[in-house]
Short mmCIF file of C-alpha atoms in Angstrom, two decimals:
data_model
loop_
_atom_site.label_atom_id
_atom_site.label_comp_id
_atom_site.label_asym_id
_atom_site.label_seq_id
_atom_site.Cartn_x
_atom_site.Cartn_y
_atom_site.Cartn_z
CA UNK Q 121 163.87 254.45 176.74
CA UNK Q 122 164.91 256.18 173.52
CA UNK Q 123 163.14 258.14 170.80
CA UNK Q 124 162.82 256.67 167.32
CA UNK Q 125 162.22 258.95 164.34
CA UNK Q 126 161.15 257.44 161.03
CA UNK Q 127 164.32 258.30 159.13
CA UNK Q 128 166.18 255.95 156.79
CA UNK Q 129 169.44 256.56 158.67
CA UNK Q 130 167.82 255.87 162.02
CA UNK Q 131 166.17 252.74 160.66
CA UNK Q 132 169.55 251.44 159.49
CA UNK Q 133 171.10 252.22 162.88
CA UNK Q 134 168.28 250.51 164.76
CA UNK Q 135 168.32 247.46 162.49
CA UNK Q 136 172.09 247.22 162.85
CA UNK Q 137 171.86 247.47 166.64
CA UNK Q 138 169.14 244.81 166.77
CA UNK Q 139 171.13 242.49 164.50
CA UNK Q 140 174.17 242.91 166.78
CA UNK Q 141 172.12 242.14 169.90
CA UNK Q 142 170.66 239.04 168.21
CA UNK Q 143 174.14 237.88 167.21
CA UNK Q 144 175.39 238.31 170.80
CA UNK Q 145 172.43 236.34 172.16
CA UNK Q 146 172.93 233.48 169.69
CA UNK Q 147 176.72 233.27 170.05
#
């Protein structure tokens, strides 16, 4: 899988990626 470090930047990147995946699934 991939490593996740508790950094604000990483959190934003992960949240953004998840939101994109959700959008793709819904559209």
